[in-house]
């Protein structure tokens, strides 16, 4: 019958190893006979070549010592050229804009907007290729694919339910909503997400 598959997507700034160390999905998977995979978001902007030095006081009033952020990874959820998905007056990622400015990654070839904060790689194509690769290497139950994402990873989960309908039996989005203007599309795709694929 094969093993169920669980994909866990980290949020913006994280990498899979650090994010996995804060969760126990692989522990539960090993106990229950699931395959757990932590994919890695990409980063290819100029700032990724070095470390950010940021006053922690900007994020927390408790500490004021400098803190370095070595990661600015993320997932492309289709916002690079779409200015309708972020609030008026926002320039770049509302969390990072006051500290770093807007991000325009090299993969976007300059085609960015004030809503840009990730690369322009095709994440749906990546996940689809990842699934096919795992199917070629492991004995998986292709009718039992699940995914979870946190923050930007949660936004990716919403994105993938639209781009890959019927691929996953279940999905969980933590601290992340569908993009502005995409909520109706997300709701319409819940039927295809909730039912197992007919061909499997």
PDB file of C-alpha atoms in Angstrom:
ATOM      1  CA  UNK A   1       0.000   0.000   0.000  1.00  0.00           C
ATOM      2  CA  UNK A   2       2.898   2.364   0.601  1.00  0.00           C
ATOM      3  CA  UNK A   3       3.644   5.030   3.187  1.00  0.00           C
ATOM      4  CA  UNK A   4       1.807   8.351   3.526  1.00  0.00           C
ATOM      5  CA  UNK A   5       3.833  11.457   2.702  1.00  0.00           C
ATOM      6  CA  UNK A   6       3.944  14.659   4.753  1.00  0.00           C
ATOM      7  CA  UNK A   7       5.551  17.837   3.400  1.00  0.00           C
ATOM      8  CA  UNK A   8       6.378  20.553   5.943  1.00  0.00           C
ATOM      9  CA  UNK A   9       7.165  24.041   4.572  1.00  0.00           C
ATOM     10  CA  UNK A  10       9.137  26.533   6.651  1.00  0.00           C
ATOM     11  CA  UNK A  11       8.405  30.255   6.765  1.00  0.00           C
ATOM     12  CA  UNK A  12      10.288  33.289   5.478  1.00  0.00           C
ATOM     13  CA  UNK A  13      13.897  33.615   6.782  1.00  0.00           C
ATOM     14  CA  UNK A  14      14.031  29.959   7.934  1.00  0.00           C
ATOM     15  CA  UNK A  15      15.847  26.950   6.518  1.00  0.00           C
ATOM     16  CA  UNK A  16      14.600  23.329   6.762  1.00  0.00           C
ATOM     17  CA  UNK A  17      17.120  22.146   9.361  1.00  0.00           C
ATOM     18  CA  UNK A  18      16.488  24.945  11.840  1.00  0.00           C
ATOM     19  CA  UNK A  19      12.724  24.871  11.320  1.00  0.00           C
ATOM     20  CA  UNK A  20      12.595  21.088  11.702  1.00  0.00           C
ATOM     21  CA  UNK A  21      14.498  21.330  14.981  1.00  0.00           C
ATOM     22  CA  UNK A  22      11.604  23.428  16.366  1.00  0.00           C
ATOM     23  CA  UNK A  23       9.003  20.817  15.387  1.00  0.00           C
ATOM     24  CA  UNK A  24       8.528  17.084  15.766  1.00  0.00           C
ATOM     25  CA  UNK A  25       6.833  16.098  12.518  1.00  0.00           C
ATOM     26  CA  UNK A  26       9.601  13.638  11.623  1.00  0.00           C
ATOM     27  CA  UNK A  27       9.377  12.066  15.092  1.00  0.00           C
ATOM     28  CA  UNK A  28       5.645  11.490  14.654  1.00  0.00           C
ATOM     29  CA  UNK A  29       6.242  10.257  11.117  1.00  0.00           C
ATOM     30  CA  UNK A  30       8.824   7.703  12.214  1.00  0.00           C
ATOM     31  CA  UNK A  31       6.463   6.480  14.918  1.00  0.00           C
ATOM     32  CA  UNK A  32       3.480   6.106  12.599  1.00  0.00           C
ATOM     33  CA  UNK A  33       5.193   4.987   9.399  1.00  0.00           C
ATOM     34  CA  UNK A  34       4.969   8.256   7.446  1.00  0.00           C
ATOM     35  CA  UNK A  35       7.607   9.835   5.239  1.00  0.00           C
ATOM     36  CA  UNK A  36       8.312  13.406   6.393  1.00  0.00           C
ATOM     37  CA  UNK A  37      10.049  15.876   4.085  1.00  0.00           C
ATOM     38  CA  UNK A  38      11.198  19.430   4.885  1.00  0.00           C
ATOM     39  CA  UNK A  39      11.730  21.213   1.525  1.00  0.00           C
ATOM     40  CA  UNK A  40      13.955  24.274   1.318  1.00  0.00           C
ATOM     41  CA  UNK A  41      12.849  27.679   0.081  1.00  0.00           C
ATOM     42  CA  UNK A  42      15.388  29.579  -2.026  1.00  0.00           C
ATOM     43  CA  UNK A  43      17.063  32.954  -1.766  1.00  0.00           C
ATOM     44  CA  UNK A  44      18.950  34.761  -4.527  1.00  0.00           C
ATOM     45  CA  UNK A  45      18.853  38.447  -3.615  1.00  0.00           C
ATOM     46  CA  UNK A  46      21.968  40.519  -3.037  1.00  0.00           C
ATOM     47  CA  UNK A  47      21.458  40.672   0.729  1.00  0.00           C
ATOM     48  CA  UNK A  48      21.700  36.868   0.959  1.00  0.00           C
ATOM     49  CA  UNK A  49      25.433  37.118   0.246  1.00  0.00           C
ATOM     50  CA  UNK A  50      26.011  38.483   3.747  1.00  0.00           C
ATOM     51  CA  UNK A  51      24.434  38.681   7.177  1.00  0.00           C
ATOM     52  CA  UNK A  52      21.953  41.300   8.332  1.00  0.00           C
ATOM     53  CA  UNK A  53      22.873  43.209  11.464  1.00  0.00           C
ATOM     54  CA  UNK A  54      19.632  44.374  13.047  1.00  0.00           C
ATOM     55  CA  UNK A  55      18.856  45.921  16.438  1.00  0.00           C
ATOM     56  CA  UNK A  56      16.779  43.323  18.249  1.00  0.00           C
ATOM     57  CA  UNK A  57      14.925  46.211  19.863  1.00  0.00           C
ATOM     58  CA  UNK A  58      13.173  46.698  16.518  1.00  0.00           C
ATOM     59  CA  UNK A  59      11.601  43.273  16.946  1.00  0.00           C
ATOM     60  CA  UNK A  60      11.478  42.988  20.724  1.00  0.00           C
ATOM     61  CA  UNK A  61      11.605  45.723  23.393  1.00  0.00           C
ATOM     62  CA  UNK A  62      13.381  43.370  25.780  1.00  0.00           C
ATOM     63  CA  UNK A  63      16.823  43.262  24.112  1.00  0.00           C
ATOM     64  CA  UNK A  64      18.807  45.901  22.255  1.00  0.00           C
ATOM     65  CA  UNK A  65      21.951  43.941  21.361  1.00  0.00           C
ATOM     66  CA  UNK A  66      22.677  43.426  17.635  1.00  0.00           C
ATOM     67  CA  UNK A  67      21.307  40.243  16.111  1.00  0.00           C
ATOM     68  CA  UNK A  68      22.326  38.721  12.798  1.00  0.00           C
ATOM     69  CA  UNK A  69      19.912  37.074  10.361  1.00  0.00           C
ATOM     70  CA  UNK A  70      21.811  34.706   8.018  1.00  0.00           C
ATOM     71  CA  UNK A  71      18.678  33.653   6.115  1.00  0.00           C
ATOM     72  CA  UNK A  72      16.140  35.405   3.974  1.00  0.00           C
ATOM     73  CA  UNK A  73      14.715  32.381   2.235  1.00  0.00           C
ATOM     74  CA  UNK A  74      11.099  32.143   1.198  1.00  0.00           C
ATOM     75  CA  UNK A  75       8.529  30.738  -1.179  1.00  0.00           C
ATOM     76  CA  UNK A  76       7.214  32.341  -4.350  1.00  0.00           C
ATOM     77  CA  UNK A  77       3.453  32.616  -4.036  1.00  0.00           C
ATOM     78  CA  UNK A  78       2.963  34.752  -7.116  1.00  0.00           C
ATOM     79  CA  UNK A  79       3.352  38.257  -5.715  1.00  0.00           C
ATOM     80  CA  UNK A  80       6.408  39.544  -7.601  1.00  0.00           C
ATOM     81  CA  UNK A  81       4.443  41.631 -10.122  1.00  0.00           C
ATOM     82  CA  UNK A  82       1.053  41.724  -8.417  1.00  0.00           C
ATOM     83  CA  UNK A  83       0.520  44.889  -6.378  1.00  0.00           C
ATOM     84  CA  UNK A  84      -3.077  43.997  -5.497  1.00  0.00           C
ATOM     85  CA  UNK A  85      -2.078  41.440  -2.853  1.00  0.00           C
ATOM     86  CA  UNK A  86      -0.564  43.831  -0.305  1.00  0.00           C
ATOM     87  CA  UNK A  87      -2.019  46.839   1.471  1.00  0.00           C
ATOM     88  CA  UNK A  88      -1.822  50.328   0.011  1.00  0.00           C
ATOM     89  CA  UNK A  89       1.318  52.108   1.158  1.00  0.00           C
ATOM     90  CA  UNK A  90       3.236  48.898   1.791  1.00  0.00           C
ATOM     91  CA  UNK A  91       6.631  48.709   0.120  1.00  0.00           C
ATOM     92  CA  UNK A  92       7.969  45.180   0.021  1.00  0.00           C
ATOM     93  CA  UNK A  93       7.425  42.705   2.830  1.00  0.00           C
ATOM     94  CA  UNK A  94       5.695  44.670   5.642  1.00  0.00           C
ATOM     95  CA  UNK A  95       7.794  42.800   8.214  1.00  0.00           C
ATOM     96  CA  UNK A  96      11.175  43.421   6.610  1.00  0.00           C
ATOM     97  CA  UNK A  97      10.638  46.715   4.752  1.00  0.00           C
ATOM     98  CA  UNK A  98      11.365  48.971   7.759  1.00  0.00           C
ATOM     99  CA  UNK A  99      14.624  47.078   8.330  1.00  0.00           C
ATOM    100  CA  UNK A 100      15.918  46.017   4.933  1.00  0.00           C
ATOM    101  CA  UNK A 101      13.813  47.603   2.186  1.00  0.00           C
ATOM    102  CA  UNK A 102      11.962  45.745  -0.560  1.00  0.00           C
ATOM    103  CA  UNK A 103      13.498  42.608  -2.047  1.00  0.00           C
ATOM    104  CA  UNK A 104      13.934  41.995  -5.744  1.00  0.00           C
ATOM    105  CA  UNK A 105      15.591  38.632  -6.261  1.00  0.00           C
ATOM    106  CA  UNK A 106      17.818  37.913  -9.225  1.00  0.00           C
ATOM    107  CA  UNK A 107      15.445  35.233 -10.522  1.00  0.00           C
ATOM    108  CA  UNK A 108      12.799  37.938 -11.066  1.00  0.00           C
ATOM    109  CA  UNK A 109      15.023  39.726 -13.621  1.00  0.00           C
ATOM    110  CA  UNK A 110      13.939  43.117 -12.327  1.00  0.00           C
ATOM    111  CA  UNK A 111      10.215  42.352 -12.710  1.00  0.00           C
ATOM    112  CA  UNK A 112       9.300  43.191  -9.126  1.00  0.00           C
ATOM    113  CA  UNK A 113       6.757  45.342  -7.343  1.00  0.00           C
ATOM    114  CA  UNK A 114       6.319  46.841  -3.886  1.00  0.00           C
ATOM    115  CA  UNK A 115       4.797  43.493  -2.824  1.00  0.00           C
ATOM    116  CA  UNK A 116       7.905  41.469  -3.747  1.00  0.00           C
ATOM    117  CA  UNK A 117       9.735  39.531  -1.069  1.00  0.00           C
ATOM    118  CA  UNK A 118      10.605  36.140  -2.586  1.00  0.00           C
ATOM    119  CA  UNK A 119      12.271  34.598  -5.595  1.00  0.00           C
ATOM    120  CA  UNK A 120      10.390  34.111  -8.855  1.00  0.00           C
ATOM    121  CA  UNK A 121      10.951  30.371  -9.157  1.00  0.00           C
ATOM    122  CA  UNK A 122       7.918  28.196  -9.906  1.00  0.00           C
ATOM    123  CA  UNK A 123       7.198  26.537  -6.557  1.00  0.00           C
ATOM    124  CA  UNK A 124       4.314  24.425  -7.890  1.00  0.00           C
ATOM    125  CA  UNK A 125       6.630  22.956 -10.534  1.00  0.00           C
ATOM    126  CA  UNK A 126       9.254  22.335  -7.839  1.00  0.00           C
ATOM    127  CA  UNK A 127       6.807  20.537  -5.531  1.00  0.00           C
ATOM    128  CA  UNK A 128       5.396  18.494  -8.410  1.00  0.00           C
ATOM    129  CA  UNK A 129       8.923  17.461  -9.434  1.00  0.00           C
ATOM    130  CA  UNK A 130       9.749  16.680  -5.800  1.00  0.00           C
ATOM    131  CA  UNK A 131       6.723  14.388  -5.522  1.00  0.00           C
ATOM    132  CA  UNK A 132       7.623  12.524  -8.722  1.00  0.00           C
ATOM    133  CA  UNK A 133      11.213  12.140  -7.517  1.00  0.00           C
ATOM    134  CA  UNK A 134      10.109  10.767  -4.142  1.00  0.00           C
ATOM    135  CA  UNK A 135       7.706   8.368  -5.865  1.00  0.00           C
ATOM    136  CA  UNK A 136      10.626   7.034  -7.882  1.00  0.00           C
ATOM    137  CA  UNK A 137      12.716   6.390  -4.783  1.00  0.00           C
ATOM    138  CA  UNK A 138      10.224   5.384  -2.085  1.00  0.00           C
ATOM    139  CA  UNK A 139       7.171   3.166  -1.728  1.00  0.00           C
ATOM    140  CA  UNK A 140       4.525   5.855  -1.178  1.00  0.00           C
ATOM    141  CA  UNK A 141       0.757   5.742  -0.879  1.00  0.00           C
ATOM    142  CA  UNK A 142       0.031   8.354  -3.547  1.00  0.00           C
ATOM    143  CA  UNK A 143      -3.542   8.753  -2.303  1.00  0.00           C
ATOM    144  CA  UNK A 144      -2.279   9.974   1.082  1.00  0.00           C
ATOM    145  CA  UNK A 145      -0.189  13.081   0.522  1.00  0.00           C
ATOM    146  CA  UNK A 146      -0.436  15.831   3.140  1.00  0.00           C
ATOM    147  CA  UNK A 147       1.219  19.204   3.641  1.00  0.00           C
ATOM    148  CA  UNK A 148       1.640  21.812   6.358  1.00  0.00           C
ATOM    149  CA  UNK A 149       3.152  25.263   6.136  1.00  0.00           C
ATOM    150  CA  UNK A 150       3.888  28.021   8.625  1.00  0.00           C
ATOM    151  CA  UNK A 151       3.817  31.750   7.859  1.00  0.00           C
ATOM    152  CA  UNK A 152       5.134  32.151   4.277  1.00  0.00           C
ATOM    153  CA  UNK A 153       5.019  28.342   4.123  1.00  0.00           C
ATOM    154  CA  UNK A 154       1.321  28.528   4.985  1.00  0.00           C
ATOM    155  CA  UNK A 155       0.822  30.981   2.136  1.00  0.00           C
ATOM    156  CA  UNK A 156       2.548  28.428  -0.088  1.00  0.00           C
ATOM    157  CA  UNK A 157       0.090  25.762   1.090  1.00  0.00           C
ATOM    158  CA  UNK A 158      -2.801  27.943  -0.085  1.00  0.00           C
ATOM    159  CA  UNK A 159      -0.951  28.547  -3.361  1.00  0.00           C
ATOM    160  CA  UNK A 160      -0.343  24.827  -3.926  1.00  0.00           C
ATOM    161  CA  UNK A 161      -3.970  23.864  -3.310  1.00  0.00           C
ATOM    162  CA  UNK A 162      -4.822  26.095  -6.261  1.00  0.00           C
ATOM    163  CA  UNK A 163      -1.927  25.125  -8.523  1.00  0.00           C
ATOM    164  CA  UNK A 164      -1.941  21.378  -7.785  1.00  0.00           C
ATOM    165  CA  UNK A 165      -5.622  20.502  -7.164  1.00  0.00           C
ATOM    166  CA  UNK A 166      -6.220  16.909  -6.161  1.00  0.00           C
ATOM    167  CA  UNK A 167      -2.549  16.226  -5.398  1.00  0.00           C
ATOM    168  CA  UNK A 168      -2.930  16.407  -1.610  1.00  0.00           C
ATOM    169  CA  UNK A 169      -5.499  14.704   0.581  1.00  0.00           C
ATOM    170  CA  UNK A 170      -5.138  17.270   3.345  1.00  0.00           C
ATOM    171  CA  UNK A 171      -3.417  20.548   4.146  1.00  0.00           C
ATOM    172  CA  UNK A 172      -2.825  22.748   7.194  1.00  0.00           C
ATOM    173  CA  UNK A 173      -1.888  26.433   7.037  1.00  0.00           C
ATOM    174  CA  UNK A 174      -0.452  27.911  10.254  1.00  0.00           C
ATOM    175  CA  UNK A 175      -0.229  31.712  10.627  1.00  0.00           C
ATOM    176  CA  UNK A 176      -0.851  32.345   6.937  1.00  0.00           C
ATOM    177  CA  UNK A 177      -3.914  33.288   4.860  1.00  0.00           C
ATOM    178  CA  UNK A 178      -4.696  33.150   1.145  1.00  0.00           C
ATOM    179  CA  UNK A 179      -3.498  36.237  -0.687  1.00  0.00           C
ATOM    180  CA  UNK A 180      -5.858  39.179  -1.045  1.00  0.00           C
ATOM    181  CA  UNK A 181      -8.101  38.501  -4.023  1.00  0.00           C
ATOM    182  CA  UNK A 182      -7.449  34.740  -3.921  1.00  0.00           C
ATOM    183  CA  UNK A 183      -9.792  33.710  -1.102  1.00  0.00           C
ATOM    184  CA  UNK A 184     -12.654  32.740  -3.440  1.00  0.00           C
ATOM    185  CA  UNK A 185     -10.266  30.605  -5.523  1.00  0.00           C
ATOM    186  CA  UNK A 186      -9.027  28.924  -2.345  1.00  0.00           C
ATOM    187  CA  UNK A 187     -12.567  28.115  -1.196  1.00  0.00           C
ATOM    188  CA  UNK A 188     -13.468  26.718  -4.606  1.00  0.00           C
ATOM    189  CA  UNK A 189     -10.482  24.379  -4.487  1.00  0.00           C
ATOM    190  CA  UNK A 190     -11.368  22.851  -1.117  1.00  0.00           C
ATOM    191  CA  UNK A 191     -13.556  20.240  -2.816  1.00  0.00           C
ATOM    192  CA  UNK A 192     -10.633  19.006  -4.877  1.00  0.00           C
ATOM    193  CA  UNK A 193      -8.406  19.025  -1.803  1.00  0.00           C
ATOM    194  CA  UNK A 194     -10.820  17.146   0.438  1.00  0.00           C
ATOM    195  CA  UNK A 195     -11.518  14.226  -1.899  1.00  0.00           C
ATOM    196  CA  UNK A 196      -8.870  11.615  -2.792  1.00  0.00           C
ATOM    197  CA  UNK A 197      -7.776  11.806  -6.455  1.00  0.00           C
ATOM    198  CA  UNK A 198     -10.057   9.628  -8.579  1.00  0.00           C
ATOM    199  CA  UNK A 199      -7.141   8.088 -10.477  1.00  0.00           C
ATOM    200  CA  UNK A 200      -5.365   6.814  -7.387  1.00  0.00           C
TER     201      UNK A 200
END
